[in-house]
Amino acid sequence: MHDSKDFLSELQGRGFRLTRARKAIVTFLACIDAPQSIPEILEALRKKGLLFNKTTVYRELAFLVKEGVAKEVRVSDEKRYYELAGEHHHHTICMRCGDIRDVLFRENLLHVERVLLERDGFRVLEHSLEFFGLCSVCKS
Amino acid sequence: MHDSKDFLSELQGRGFRLTRARKAIVTFLACIDAPQSIPEILEALRKKGLLFNKTTVYRELAFLVKEGVAKEVRVSDEKRYYELAGEHHHHTICMRCGDIRDVLFRENLLHVERVLLERDGFRVLEHSLEFFGLCSVCKS
DNA sequence: TGACAGATGCAACTCAGTTGCGTTAATATG
DNA sequence: CATATTAACGCAACTGAGTTGCATCTGTCA
């Protein structure tokens, strides 16, 4: 649960417009705690009577990522998922119902990233750590 | 670099046929150390004069995963990548040239998975840990 | 209130992946 | 070696995510 006002006024402060689509998308992402795919966002907004062209939503999400307001979650079920930016965290993905949830824990991967740089010459800029399994509902 | 003969004779031992497509795909994956997408596999085989219908390759990869011979790599650039099964490892993905490489290191995520089960009721069956950044070529 | 540029909608597109169905070919058996 | 069985194959047509060009609209500011 984020505060959409923060993100929107931040964007406005940088000289971007507060359009109907921008407000709707940021507000929607702010009040939901799970990463959402664009088809999901389109459908959820449509159910609220907020109709947008899919091109608009694709472009808006690309814009929000570029401006650092949203993050793309790499989960690979051939859709791309998005969530508002916040503290670095990871995800659990239920292999049965597809539910994706944020999980926070202190995990120290810095030593691994140092090894990758020194041994392989690979400079890590970000990582993704996702856990696949069964959520509490599907497990039982 | 795997030995394709091991995988193929294993499959034959289980009563599956050694078809032209099966041999070509397993052999190709065995002699390349990076996960490959299906369009990449199709193109690489085509260049060797080995023509297959894309449906065949999609079905063959699904079969190899089901039989435990191949693994699907979740990297989410909207394509699915495949590699022959082997020791559990992770990947580095260059954000500039797209190069994907295997990396092995001992990483202990068991305590994290225990926390997820006890605290959230989420039973981890597998995880993916991918590092995005710049490879040694693109970095300089 | 008018103008500018950022944002939008639409149509047409690309490309990964899927499905149904008739045909081919790898293997076992006589 | 001939033949039968069925796993595997090829083809065509499809779905669905994501993209692009272009004309139009609208949020903001002077």
mmCIF file with all atom_site columns, N, CA, C and O (backbone and C1' of nucleotides) in Angstrom, chain B residues 17 19 21-22 53 55-56 59-60, chain D residues 5-13:
data_model
loop_
_atom_site.group_PDB
_atom_site.id
_atom_site.type_symbol
_atom_site.label_atom_id
_atom_site.label_alt_id
_atom_site.label_comp_id
_atom_site.label_asym_id
_atom_site.label_entity_id
_atom_site.label_seq_id
_atom_site.pdbx_PDB_ins_code
_atom_site.Cartn_x
_atom_site.Cartn_y
_atom_site.Cartn_z
_atom_site.occupancy
_atom_site.B_iso_or_equiv
_atom_site.pdbx_formal_charge
_atom_site.auth_seq_id
_atom_site.auth_comp_id
_atom_site.auth_asym_id
_atom_site.auth_atom_id
_atom_site.pdbx_PDB_model_num
ATOM 1  N N     . ARG B 1 17 ? 11.509 -42.577 -28.764 1.00 0.00 ? 17 ARG B N     1
ATOM 2  C CA    . ARG B 1 17 ? 12.215 -42.709 -30.043 1.00 0.00 ? 17 ARG B CA    1
ATOM 3  C C     . ARG B 1 17 ? 13.342 -41.696 -30.167 1.00 0.00 ? 17 ARG B C     1
ATOM 4  O O     . ARG B 1 17 ? 13.248 -40.587 -29.653 1.00 0.00 ? 17 ARG B O     1
ATOM 5  N N     . THR B 1 19 ? 14.434 -39.525 -32.621 1.00 0.00 ? 19 THR B N     1
ATOM 6  C CA    . THR B 1 19 ? 14.088 -38.980 -33.926 1.00 0.00 ? 19 THR B CA    1
ATOM 7  C C     . THR B 1 19 ? 15.133 -37.959 -34.362 1.00 0.00 ? 19 THR B C     1
ATOM 8  O O     . THR B 1 19 ? 15.973 -37.526 -33.578 1.00 0.00 ? 19 THR B O     1
ATOM 9  N N     . ALA B 1 21 ? 14.718 -34.814 -35.106 1.00 0.00 ? 21 ALA B N     1
ATOM 10 C CA    . ALA B 1 21 ? 14.594 -33.550 -34.375 1.00 0.00 ? 21 ALA B CA    1
ATOM 11 C C     . ALA B 1 21 ? 15.156 -33.682 -32.965 1.00 0.00 ? 21 ALA B C     1
ATOM 12 O O     . ALA B 1 21 ? 15.910 -32.821 -32.492 1.00 0.00 ? 21 ALA B O     1
ATOM 13 N N     . ARG B 1 22 ? 14.825 -34.770 -32.301 1.00 0.00 ? 22 ARG B N     1
ATOM 14 C CA    . ARG B 1 22 ? 15.281 -34.974 -30.924 1.00 0.00 ? 22 ARG B CA    1
ATOM 15 C C     . ARG B 1 22 ? 16.799 -34.989 -30.859 1.00 0.00 ? 22 ARG B C     1
ATOM 16 O O     . ARG B 1 22 ? 17.408 -34.336 -30.013 1.00 0.00 ? 22 ARG B O     1
ATOM 17 N N     . ASN B 1 53 ? 9.897  -27.820 -38.360 1.00 0.00 ? 53 ASN B N     1
ATOM 18 C CA    . ASN B 1 53 ? 8.769  -26.933 -38.131 1.00 0.00 ? 53 ASN B CA    1
ATOM 19 C C     . ASN B 1 53 ? 8.861  -26.424 -36.699 1.00 0.00 ? 53 ASN B C     1
ATOM 20 O O     . ASN B 1 53 ? 9.267  -27.140 -35.792 1.00 0.00 ? 53 ASN B O     1
ATOM 21 N N     . THR B 1 55 ? 6.570  -25.837 -34.587 1.00 0.00 ? 55 THR B N     1
ATOM 22 C CA    . THR B 1 55 ? 5.723  -26.624 -33.686 1.00 0.00 ? 55 THR B CA    1
ATOM 23 C C     . THR B 1 55 ? 6.488  -27.820 -33.139 1.00 0.00 ? 55 THR B C     1
ATOM 24 O O     . THR B 1 55 ? 6.383  -28.153 -31.957 1.00 0.00 ? 55 THR B O     1
ATOM 25 N N     . THR B 1 56 ? 7.233  -28.465 -34.009 1.00 0.00 ? 56 THR B N     1
ATOM 26 C CA    . THR B 1 56 ? 8.038  -29.616 -33.588 1.00 0.00 ? 56 THR B CA    1
ATOM 27 C C     . THR B 1 56 ? 9.004  -29.222 -32.481 1.00 0.00 ? 56 THR B C     1
ATOM 28 O O     . THR B 1 56 ? 9.136  -29.917 -31.468 1.00 0.00 ? 56 THR B O     1
ATOM 29 N N     . ARG B 1 59 ? 7.209  -28.477 -29.223 1.00 0.00 ? 59 ARG B N     1
ATOM 30 C CA    . ARG B 1 59 ? 6.759  -29.696 -28.574 1.00 0.00 ? 59 ARG B CA    1
ATOM 31 C C     . ARG B 1 59 ? 7.933  -30.502 -28.029 1.00 0.00 ? 59 ARG B C     1
ATOM 32 O O     . ARG B 1 59 ? 7.844  -31.108 -26.960 1.00 0.00 ? 59 ARG B O     1
ATOM 33 N N     . GLU B 1 60 ? 9.034  -30.511 -28.756 1.00 0.00 ? 60 GLU B N     1
ATOM 34 C CA    . GLU B 1 60 ? 10.188 -31.281 -28.307 1.00 0.00 ? 60 GLU B CA    1
ATOM 35 C C     . GLU B 1 60 ? 10.754 -30.704 -27.013 1.00 0.00 ? 60 GLU B C     1
ATOM 36 O O     . GLU B 1 60 ? 11.092 -31.443 -26.085 1.00 0.00 ? 60 GLU B O     1
ATOM 37 P P     . DT  D 2 5  ? -1.872 -52.947 -35.813 1.00 0.00 ? 5  DT  D P     1
ATOM 38 O "O5'" . DT  D 2 5  ? -1.119 -51.986 -34.781 1.00 0.00 ? 5  DT  D "O5'" 1
ATOM 39 C "C5'" . DT  D 2 5  ? -0.091 -52.538 -33.940 1.00 0.00 ? 5  DT  D "C5'" 1
ATOM 40 C "C4'" . DT  D 2 5  ? 0.702  -51.402 -33.307 1.00 0.00 ? 5  DT  D "C4'" 1
ATOM 41 C "C3'" . DT  D 2 5  ? -0.141 -50.192 -32.895 1.00 0.00 ? 5  DT  D "C3'" 1
ATOM 42 O "O3'" . DT  D 2 5  ? 0.175  -49.866 -31.557 1.00 0.00 ? 5  DT  D "O3'" 1
ATOM 43 C "C1'" . DT  D 2 5  ? 1.705  -49.504 -34.193 1.00 0.00 ? 5  DT  D "C1'" 1
ATOM 44 P P     . DT  D 2 6  ? -0.811 -48.936 -30.687 1.00 0.00 ? 6  DT  D P     1
ATOM 45 O "O5'" . DT  D 2 6  ? 0.003  -47.581 -30.518 1.00 0.00 ? 6  DT  D "O5'" 1
ATOM 46 C "C5'" . DT  D 2 6  ? 1.389  -47.631 -30.166 1.00 0.00 ? 6  DT  D "C5'" 1
ATOM 47 C "C4'" . DT  D 2 6  ? 2.050  -46.330 -30.594 1.00 0.00 ? 6  DT  D "C4'" 1
ATOM 48 C "C3'" . DT  D 2 6  ? 1.231  -45.074 -30.309 1.00 0.00 ? 6  DT  D "C3'" 1
ATOM 49 O "O3'" . DT  D 2 6  ? 2.120  -44.055 -29.899 1.00 0.00 ? 6  DT  D "O3'" 1
ATOM 50 C "C1'" . DT  D 2 6  ? 1.870  -45.071 -32.519 1.00 0.00 ? 6  DT  D "C1'" 1
ATOM 51 P P     . DA  D 2 7  ? 1.983  -43.371 -28.433 1.00 0.00 ? 7  DA  D P     1
ATOM 52 O "O5'" . DA  D 2 7  ? 3.423  -42.737 -28.247 1.00 0.00 ? 7  DA  D "O5'" 1
ATOM 53 C "C5'" . DA  D 2 7  ? 4.581  -43.541 -28.443 1.00 0.00 ? 7  DA  D "C5'" 1
ATOM 54 C "C4'" . DA  D 2 7  ? 5.589  -42.801 -29.309 1.00 0.00 ? 7  DA  D "C4'" 1
ATOM 55 C "C3'" . DA  D 2 7  ? 5.793  -41.340 -28.955 1.00 0.00 ? 7  DA  D "C3'" 1
ATOM 56 O "O3'" . DA  D 2 7  ? 7.176  -41.058 -29.097 1.00 0.00 ? 7  DA  D "O3'" 1
ATOM 57 C "C1'" . DA  D 2 7  ? 5.079  -41.497 -31.212 1.00 0.00 ? 7  DA  D "C1'" 1
ATOM 58 P P     . DA  D 2 8  ? 7.780  -39.609 -28.687 1.00 0.00 ? 8  DA  D P     1
ATOM 59 O "O5'" . DA  D 2 8  ? 7.797  -38.842 -30.070 1.00 0.00 ? 8  DA  D "O5'" 1
ATOM 60 C "C5'" . DA  D 2 8  ? 8.553  -39.402 -31.146 1.00 0.00 ? 8  DA  D "C5'" 1
ATOM 61 C "C4'" . DA  D 2 8  ? 8.261  -38.641 -32.422 1.00 0.00 ? 8  DA  D "C4'" 1
ATOM 62 C "C3'" . DA  D 2 8  ? 8.380  -37.117 -32.335 1.00 0.00 ? 8  DA  D "C3'" 1
ATOM 63 O "O3'" . DA  D 2 8  ? 9.362  -36.730 -33.279 1.00 0.00 ? 8  DA  D "O3'" 1
ATOM 64 C "C1'" . DA  D 2 8  ? 6.439  -37.760 -33.532 1.00 0.00 ? 8  DA  D "C1'" 1
ATOM 65 P P     . DC  D 2 9  ? 9.688  -35.190 -33.569 1.00 0.00 ? 9  DC  D P     1
ATOM 66 O "O5'" . DC  D 2 9  ? 8.791  -34.906 -34.851 1.00 0.00 ? 9  DC  D "O5'" 1
ATOM 67 C "C5'" . DC  D 2 9  ? 9.041  -35.653 -36.042 1.00 0.00 ? 9  DC  D "C5'" 1
ATOM 68 C "C4'" . DC  D 2 9  ? 8.153  -35.138 -37.150 1.00 0.00 ? 9  DC  D "C4'" 1
ATOM 69 C "C3'" . DC  D 2 9  ? 8.186  -33.629 -37.313 1.00 0.00 ? 9  DC  D "C3'" 1
ATOM 70 O "O3'" . DC  D 2 9  ? 8.802  -33.321 -38.555 1.00 0.00 ? 9  DC  D "O3'" 1
ATOM 71 C "C1'" . DC  D 2 9  ? 5.942  -34.490 -37.352 1.00 0.00 ? 9  DC  D "C1'" 1
ATOM 72 P P     . DG  D 2 10 ? 9.049  -31.777 -38.947 1.00 0.00 ? 10 DG  D P     1
ATOM 73 O "O5'" . DG  D 2 10 ? 7.741  -31.422 -39.775 1.00 0.00 ? 10 DG  D "O5'" 1
ATOM 74 C "C5'" . DG  D 2 10 ? 7.372  -32.267 -40.868 1.00 0.00 ? 10 DG  D "C5'" 1
ATOM 75 C "C4'" . DG  D 2 10 ? 6.203  -31.652 -41.616 1.00 0.00 ? 10 DG  D "C4'" 1
ATOM 76 C "C3'" . DG  D 2 10 ? 6.297  -30.143 -41.829 1.00 0.00 ? 10 DG  D "C3'" 1
ATOM 77 O "O3'" . DG  D 2 10 ? 5.845  -29.877 -43.145 1.00 0.00 ? 10 DG  D "O3'" 1
ATOM 78 C "C1'" . DG  D 2 10 ? 4.341  -30.661 -40.563 1.00 0.00 ? 10 DG  D "C1'" 1
ATOM 79 P P     . DC  D 2 11 ? 5.919  -28.389 -43.782 1.00 0.00 ? 11 DC  D P     1
ATOM 80 O "O5'" . DC  D 2 11 ? 4.403  -27.901 -43.723 1.00 0.00 ? 11 DC  D "O5'" 1
ATOM 81 C "C5'" . DC  D 2 11 ? 3.371  -28.782 -44.157 1.00 0.00 ? 11 DC  D "C5'" 1
ATOM 82 C "C4'" . DC  D 2 11 ? 2.006  -28.226 -43.786 1.00 0.00 ? 11 DC  D "C4'" 1
ATOM 83 C "C3'" . DC  D 2 11 ? 1.893  -26.700 -43.869 1.00 0.00 ? 11 DC  D "C3'" 1
ATOM 84 O "O3'" . DC  D 2 11 ? 0.810  -26.372 -44.710 1.00 0.00 ? 11 DC  D "O3'" 1
ATOM 85 C "C1'" . DC  D 2 11 ? 1.019  -27.503 -41.820 1.00 0.00 ? 11 DC  D "C1'" 1
ATOM 86 P P     . DA  D 2 12 ? 0.661  -24.867 -45.294 1.00 0.00 ? 12 DA  D P     1
ATOM 87 O "O5'" . DA  D 2 12 ? -0.746 -24.428 -44.703 1.00 0.00 ? 12 DA  D "O5'" 1
ATOM 88 C "C5'" . DA  D 2 12 ? -1.751 -25.413 -44.468 1.00 0.00 ? 12 DA  D "C5'" 1
ATOM 89 C "C4'" . DA  D 2 12 ? -2.765 -24.867 -43.486 1.00 0.00 ? 12 DA  D "C4'" 1
ATOM 90 C "C3'" . DA  D 2 12 ? -2.943 -23.344 -43.529 1.00 0.00 ? 12 DA  D "C3'" 1
ATOM 91 O "O3'" . DA  D 2 12 ? -4.317 -23.045 -43.374 1.00 0.00 ? 12 DA  D "O3'" 1
ATOM 92 C "C1'" . DA  D 2 12 ? -2.344 -23.995 -41.356 1.00 0.00 ? 12 DA  D "C1'" 1
ATOM 93 P P     . DA  D 2 13 ? -4.855 -21.556 -43.618 1.00 0.00 ? 13 DA  D P     1
ATOM 94 O "O5'" . DA  D 2 13 ? -5.862 -21.355 -42.405 1.00 0.00 ? 13 DA  D "O5'" 1
ATOM 95 C "C5'" . DA  D 2 13 ? -6.243 -22.477 -41.588 1.00 0.00 ? 13 DA  D "C5'" 1
ATOM 96 C "C4'" . DA  D 2 13 ? -6.301 -22.045 -40.136 1.00 0.00 ? 13 DA  D "C4'" 1
ATOM 97 C "C3'" . DA  D 2 13 ? -6.562 -20.540 -39.943 1.00 0.00 ? 13 DA  D "C3'" 1
ATOM 98 O "O3'" . DA  D 2 13 ? -7.648 -20.371 -39.041 1.00 0.00 ? 13 DA  D "O3'" 1
ATOM 99 C "C1'" . DA  D 2 13 ? -4.736 -21.242 -38.618 1.00 0.00 ? 13 DA  D "C1'" 1
#
